[in-house]
Amino acid sequence: DIQMTQSPSSLSASIGDRVTITCRTSQIVRTYVNWYQQKPGKAPNLLIWTTSNLHSGVPSRFSGSGSGTDFTLTITSLQPEDSATYYCQQSYTTPITFGQGTRLEIK
Amino acid sequence: EVHLVESGGGLVQPGGSLRLSCAASGFSLSDYWMQWVRQSPGKGLMWVSRLSGDGSDAAYADSVRGRFTVSRDNAKNTLYLEMNSLRDEDTAVYYCGRGCFSNSGGCVGYWGQGTLVTVSS
């Protein structure tokens, strides 16, 4: 199985900050990395698909990049509503796997 | 508008069975891969299963293979997850999800609200 290692596992940042979350895959997954946001008690929401494509309706302060085995989710100009847990996912092969999550707290 | 509504969750004893349903609207199930993803209390997301639009290609996580079966009824536009031989560790909120686009077998573009399955004696 492809392991997805996210870092950090949690972080705290201020409104207006730039935040970066990384995801390292245990094997090459081409561009098949997706990013999700989940708020407590809610279903996840897709943010980024295949590394860098912004899902419909997602604010442009979210962006994704990466290649090989290292991928990044960046949030520029952090907003209060960005407080959530973020997950990366590889959809290159089954079993599809998720990272363990990064909890983002707004100071 | 895409809408997914799961149902069928509940309390079941270890070794028991449940069938989850996911009613879809706003699109045709036959045009998309569909997924089941679960989340145990306080834990992260775990992929469970996926099924192709024509129903010919199914895949499962190792921990559920042989116990869970995914299927669909395109006439009813509904996805199912038949769960047998349930274990304590299957306790989770189960989400169904639609592929991001018509040939996407992994990315989940739309999610239901989830249904809670509790396995306990």
mmCIF file of C-alpha atoms in Angstrom:
data_model
loop_
_atom_site.group_PDB
_atom_site.id
_atom_site.type_symbol
_atom_site.label_atom_id
_atom_site.label_comp_id
_atom_site.label_asym_id
_atom_site.label_seq_id
_atom_site.Cartn_x
_atom_site.Cartn_y
_atom_site.Cartn_z
ATOM 1 C CA ASP A 1 0.000 0.000 0.000
ATOM 2 C CA ILE A 2 1.119 3.564 -0.648
ATOM 3 C CA GLN A 3 1.747 5.425 2.604
ATOM 4 C CA MET A 4 0.882 9.096 2.837
ATOM 5 C CA THR A 5 2.839 11.032 5.455
ATOM 6 C CA GLN A 6 1.533 14.488 6.244
ATOM 7 C CA SER A 7 3.335 17.162 8.173
ATOM 8 C CA PRO A 8 2.856 18.848 10.458
ATOM 9 C CA SER A 9 0.149 16.907 12.301
ATOM 10 C CA SER A 10 -1.093 20.191 13.744
ATOM 11 C CA LEU A 11 -0.300 23.854 13.500
ATOM 12 C CA SER A 12 -1.489 27.195 14.741
ATOM 13 C CA ALA A 13 -1.398 30.318 12.595
ATOM 14 C CA SER A 14 -2.763 33.841 12.542
ATOM 15 C CA ILE A 15 -5.227 35.523 10.233
ATOM 16 C CA GLY A 16 -3.436 36.638 7.101
ATOM 17 C CA ASP A 17 -0.581 34.116 7.462
ATOM 18 C CA ARG A 18 0.643 31.845 4.713
ATOM 19 C CA VAL A 19 0.382 28.171 5.675
ATOM 20 C CA THR A 20 1.980 25.166 4.030
ATOM 21 C CA ILE A 21 1.079 21.528 4.615
ATOM 22 C CA THR A 22 3.182 18.809 3.052
ATOM 23 C CA CYS A 23 2.445 15.251 2.075
ATOM 24 C CA ARG A 24 5.082 12.668 1.186
ATOM 25 C CA THR A 25 4.111 9.484 -0.605
ATOM 26 C CA SER A 26 5.963 6.197 -0.197
ATOM 27 C CA GLN A 27 5.905 5.587 -3.943
ATOM 28 C CA ILE A 28 5.618 7.654 -7.087
ATOM 29 C CA VAL A 29 1.966 8.558 -7.661
ATOM 30 C CA ARG A 30 2.416 10.816 -10.700
ATOM 31 C CA THR A 31 0.034 13.756 -10.142
ATOM 32 C CA TYR A 32 -2.716 11.767 -8.431
ATOM 33 C CA VAL A 33 -2.753 13.630 -5.141
ATOM 34 C CA ASN A 34 -5.894 15.344 -3.892
ATOM 35 C CA TRP A 35 -6.511 17.560 -0.863
ATOM 36 C CA TYR A 36 -9.598 17.770 1.353
ATOM 37 C CA GLN A 37 -10.775 20.049 4.138
ATOM 38 C CA GLN A 38 -12.935 18.723 6.952
ATOM 39 C CA LYS A 39 -14.621 20.707 9.690
ATOM 40 C CA PRO A 40 -15.844 19.041 12.909
ATOM 41 C CA GLY A 41 -19.004 17.004 12.443
ATOM 42 C CA LYS A 42 -19.060 17.587 8.697
ATOM 43 C CA ALA A 43 -18.171 15.610 5.605
ATOM 44 C CA PRO A 44 -14.873 16.411 3.898
ATOM 45 C CA ASN A 45 -14.804 18.868 1.015
ATOM 46 C CA LEU A 46 -12.524 18.618 -1.981
ATOM 47 C CA LEU A 47 -10.093 21.513 -2.325
ATOM 48 C CA ILE A 48 -7.501 20.427 -4.894
ATOM 49 C CA TRP A 49 -7.519 17.546 -7.389
ATOM 50 C CA THR A 50 -4.566 15.985 -9.220
ATOM 51 C CA THR A 51 -1.941 18.030 -7.435
ATOM 52 C CA SER A 52 -2.834 21.561 -8.477
ATOM 53 C CA ASN A 53 -6.376 21.868 -9.841
ATOM 54 C CA LEU A 54 -8.705 24.022 -7.759
ATOM 55 C CA HIS A 55 -12.128 22.451 -7.230
ATOM 56 C CA SER A 56 -15.136 24.508 -8.247
ATOM 57 C CA GLY A 57 -16.108 27.103 -5.652
ATOM 58 C CA VAL A 58 -12.897 26.821 -3.624
ATOM 59 C CA PRO A 59 -11.289 30.198 -2.834
ATOM 60 C CA SER A 60 -8.175 31.026 -4.804
ATOM 61 C CA ARG A 61 -6.104 31.384 -1.617
ATOM 62 C CA PHE A 62 -5.848 27.583 -1.706
ATOM 63 C CA SER A 63 -3.287 26.082 -4.056
ATOM 64 C CA GLY A 64 -1.483 22.811 -4.548
ATOM 65 C CA SER A 65 1.838 21.814 -6.018
ATOM 66 C CA GLY A 66 4.310 18.999 -6.105
ATOM 67 C CA SER A 67 5.771 16.136 -8.067
ATOM 68 C CA GLY A 68 7.326 12.757 -7.541
ATOM 69 C CA THR A 69 6.728 11.944 -3.913
ATOM 70 C CA ASP A 70 6.434 15.411 -2.348
ATOM 71 C CA PHE A 71 3.272 17.455 -2.499
ATOM 72 C CA THR A 72 2.149 20.686 -0.878
ATOM 73 C CA LEU A 73 -1.070 22.447 0.013
ATOM 74 C CA THR A 74 -0.658 26.182 0.519
ATOM 75 C CA ILE A 75 -3.139 28.608 2.001
ATOM 76 C CA THR A 76 -2.261 32.235 1.465
ATOM 77 C CA SER A 77 -3.839 34.955 3.597
ATOM 78 C CA LEU A 78 -5.397 32.634 6.188
ATOM 79 C CA GLN A 79 -9.043 33.301 7.070
ATOM 80 C CA PRO A 80 -11.010 32.354 10.229
ATOM 81 C CA GLU A 81 -13.108 29.853 8.274
ATOM 82 C CA ASP A 82 -9.953 27.922 7.317
ATOM 83 C CA SER A 83 -9.807 26.365 10.775
ATOM 84 C CA ALA A 84 -10.210 22.668 9.944
ATOM 85 C CA THR A 85 -8.396 19.386 9.429
ATOM 86 C CA TYR A 86 -6.747 18.871 6.050
ATOM 87 C CA TYR A 87 -6.102 15.509 4.396
ATOM 88 C CA CYS A 88 -4.066 14.516 1.388
ATOM 89 C CA GLN A 89 -5.081 11.462 -0.650
ATOM 90 C CA GLN A 90 -3.462 9.430 -3.401
ATOM 91 C CA SER A 91 -5.781 8.159 -6.099
ATOM 92 C CA TYR A 92 -3.068 6.618 -8.276
ATOM 93 C CA THR A 93 -3.823 3.057 -7.275
ATOM 94 C CA THR A 94 -5.953 1.001 -4.948
ATOM 95 C CA PRO A 95 -6.074 0.799 -2.064
ATOM 96 C CA ILE A 96 -6.617 4.526 -2.155
ATOM 97 C CA THR A 97 -4.928 6.020 0.894
ATOM 98 C CA PHE A 98 -5.178 9.196 2.924
ATOM 99 C CA GLY A 99 -2.679 11.056 5.035
ATOM 100 C CA GLN A 100 -3.285 11.112 8.757
ATOM 101 C CA GLY A 101 -4.525 14.707 8.675
ATOM 102 C CA THR A 102 -3.250 18.137 9.688
ATOM 103 C CA ARG A 103 -5.272 20.090 12.218
ATOM 104 C CA LEU A 104 -5.079 23.822 11.546
ATOM 105 C CA GLU A 105 -5.986 26.174 14.368
ATOM 106 C CA ILE A 106 -6.413 29.916 14.002
ATOM 107 C CA LYS A 107 -4.714 31.881 16.758
ATOM 108 C CA GLU B 1 -27.205 20.266 -8.022
ATOM 109 C CA VAL B 2 -25.338 17.145 -6.896
ATOM 110 C CA HIS B 3 -26.798 15.606 -3.761
ATOM 111 C CA LEU B 4 -25.909 12.395 -1.929
ATOM 112 C CA VAL B 5 -27.896 11.039 1.010
ATOM 113 C CA GLU B 6 -26.710 8.008 2.968
ATOM 114 C CA SER B 7 -28.997 5.869 5.094
ATOM 115 C CA GLY B 8 -29.052 2.474 6.766
ATOM 116 C CA GLY B 9 -26.626 3.038 9.605
ATOM 117 C CA GLY B 10 -27.339 2.007 13.153
ATOM 118 C CA LEU B 11 -26.350 -0.217 16.036
ATOM 119 C CA VAL B 12 -25.481 -3.811 15.208
ATOM 120 C CA GLN B 13 -23.901 -6.627 17.188
ATOM 121 C CA PRO B 14 -20.506 -8.053 16.261
ATOM 122 C CA GLY B 15 -20.950 -10.613 13.516
ATOM 123 C CA GLY B 16 -24.096 -8.910 12.278
ATOM 124 C CA SER B 17 -24.957 -7.313 8.952
ATOM 125 C CA LEU B 18 -26.123 -3.968 7.633
ATOM 126 C CA ARG B 19 -26.815 -2.511 4.219
ATOM 127 C CA LEU B 20 -26.033 1.132 3.633
ATOM 128 C CA SER B 21 -27.688 3.093 0.849
ATOM 129 C CA CYS B 22 -26.590 6.255 -0.896
ATOM 130 C CA ALA B 23 -29.305 7.987 -2.896
ATOM 131 C CA ALA B 24 -27.933 10.251 -5.590
ATOM 132 C CA SER B 25 -29.579 13.166 -7.356
ATOM 133 C CA GLY B 26 -28.437 15.831 -9.769
ATOM 134 C CA PHE B 27 -26.433 13.396 -11.882
ATOM 135 C CA SER B 28 -26.615 9.880 -13.247
ATOM 136 C CA LEU B 29 -24.852 7.225 -11.179
ATOM 137 C CA SER B 30 -23.951 5.329 -14.345
ATOM 138 C CA ASP B 31 -21.698 8.200 -15.460
ATOM 139 C CA TYR B 32 -19.403 8.227 -12.430
ATOM 140 C CA TRP B 33 -17.193 6.108 -10.210
ATOM 141 C CA MET B 34 -18.546 6.033 -6.668
ATOM 142 C CA GLN B 35 -16.680 5.544 -3.410
ATOM 143 C CA TRP B 36 -17.271 4.603 0.211
ATOM 144 C CA VAL B 37 -15.001 6.226 2.799
ATOM 145 C CA ARG B 38 -15.276 5.805 6.555
ATOM 146 C CA GLN B 39 -14.102 7.660 9.631
ATOM 147 C CA SER B 40 -13.859 6.040 13.033
ATOM 148 C CA PRO B 41 -14.618 8.298 16.006
ATOM 149 C CA GLY B 42 -11.839 10.838 16.447
ATOM 150 C CA LYS B 43 -9.775 9.307 13.642
ATOM 151 C CA GLY B 44 -8.849 10.101 10.077
ATOM 152 C CA LEU B 45 -10.369 9.101 6.773
ATOM 153 C CA MET B 46 -10.119 5.552 5.491
ATOM 154 C CA TRP B 47 -11.068 4.454 1.994
ATOM 155 C CA VAL B 48 -13.388 1.434 1.967
ATOM 156 C CA SER B 49 -14.478 0.667 -1.578
ATOM 157 C CA ARG B 50 -15.141 2.012 -5.054
ATOM 158 C CA LEU B 51 -17.293 0.975 -7.995
ATOM 159 C CA SER B 52 -17.157 1.983 -11.637
ATOM 160 C CA GLY B 53 -20.063 3.626 -13.419
ATOM 161 C CA ASP B 54 -21.051 0.457 -15.249
ATOM 162 C CA GLY B 55 -20.613 -1.642 -12.117
ATOM 163 C CA SER B 56 -17.977 -3.873 -13.668
ATOM 164 C CA ASP B 57 -14.972 -2.759 -11.629
ATOM 165 C CA ALA B 58 -15.030 -2.889 -7.833
ATOM 166 C CA ALA B 59 -12.199 -2.589 -5.344
ATOM 167 C CA TYR B 60 -11.967 -2.916 -1.573
ATOM 168 C CA ALA B 61 -9.664 -2.124 1.299
ATOM 169 C CA ASP B 62 -7.926 -5.230 2.628
ATOM 170 C CA SER B 63 -9.677 -4.894 5.984
ATOM 171 C CA VAL B 64 -13.159 -5.259 4.434
ATOM 172 C CA ARG B 65 -12.549 -7.461 1.393
ATOM 173 C CA GLY B 66 -14.641 -10.602 1.582
ATOM 174 C CA ARG B 67 -17.020 -9.052 4.128
ATOM 175 C CA PHE B 68 -18.293 -5.940 2.309
ATOM 176 C CA THR B 69 -19.863 -5.745 -1.142
ATOM 177 C CA VAL B 70 -20.479 -2.566 -3.097
ATOM 178 C CA SER B 71 -23.221 -2.451 -5.706
ATOM 179 C CA ARG B 72 -25.444 0.010 -7.478
ATOM 180 C CA ASP B 73 -28.949 0.227 -8.908
ATOM 181 C CA ASN B 74 -28.726 2.726 -11.733
ATOM 182 C CA ALA B 75 -32.496 2.698 -12.209
ATOM 183 C CA LYS B 76 -32.899 3.916 -8.639
ATOM 184 C CA ASN B 77 -29.725 6.019 -8.880
ATOM 185 C CA THR B 78 -28.616 4.453 -5.597
ATOM 186 C CA LEU B 79 -25.312 3.027 -4.381
ATOM 187 C CA TYR B 80 -25.174 0.305 -1.736
ATOM 188 C CA LEU B 81 -22.679 -1.159 0.685
ATOM 189 C CA GLU B 82 -23.578 -4.581 2.041
ATOM 190 C CA MET B 83 -21.619 -5.184 5.239
ATOM 191 C CA ASN B 84 -21.401 -8.657 6.764
ATOM 192 C CA SER B 85 -19.456 -10.181 9.665
ATOM 193 C CA LEU B 86 -19.179 -6.765 11.247
ATOM 194 C CA ARG B 87 -16.457 -6.144 13.806
ATOM 195 C CA ASP B 88 -15.986 -3.569 16.537
ATOM 196 C CA GLU B 89 -13.368 -1.849 14.390
ATOM 197 C CA ASP B 90 -15.942 -1.227 11.642
ATOM 198 C CA THR B 91 -17.592 1.355 13.891
ATOM 199 C CA ALA B 92 -17.432 4.595 11.942
ATOM 200 C CA VAL B 93 -19.283 7.240 10.011
ATOM 201 C CA TYR B 94 -19.600 5.952 6.459
ATOM 202 C CA TYR B 95 -19.591 8.483 3.635
ATOM 203 C CA CYS B 96 -20.441 7.881 0.021
ATOM 204 C CA GLY B 97 -18.790 10.054 -2.589
ATOM 205 C CA ARG B 98 -18.883 10.770 -6.298
ATOM 206 C CA GLY B 99 -15.852 10.940 -8.513
ATOM 207 C CA CYS B 100 -14.532 14.399 -9.314
ATOM 208 C CA PHE B 101 -15.289 13.906 -12.970
ATOM 209 C CA SER B 102 -16.716 11.142 -15.091
ATOM 210 C CA ASN B 103 -13.558 9.023 -15.413
ATOM 211 C CA SER B 104 -12.144 9.724 -11.960
ATOM 212 C CA GLY B 105 -11.812 6.573 -9.914
ATOM 213 C CA GLY B 106 -10.222 8.054 -6.843
ATOM 214 C CA CYS B 107 -10.778 11.738 -6.323
ATOM 215 C CA VAL B 108 -14.060 12.418 -4.445
ATOM 216 C CA GLY B 109 -15.672 15.613 -5.660
ATOM 217 C CA TYR B 110 -18.953 15.368 -3.764
ATOM 218 C CA TRP B 111 -19.736 13.759 -0.419
ATOM 219 C CA GLY B 112 -22.854 12.729 1.417
ATOM 220 C CA GLN B 113 -23.480 13.741 5.014
ATOM 221 C CA GLY B 114 -22.511 10.306 6.322
ATOM 222 C CA THR B 115 -24.293 7.584 8.267
ATOM 223 C CA LEU B 116 -23.060 6.210 11.592
ATOM 224 C CA VAL B 117 -22.505 2.496 12.017
ATOM 225 C CA THR B 118 -21.906 1.294 15.561
ATOM 226 C CA VAL B 119 -20.823 -2.296 16.115
ATOM 227 C CA SER B 120 -21.214 -3.234 19.747
ATOM 228 C CA SER B 121 -22.693 -5.908 21.945
#
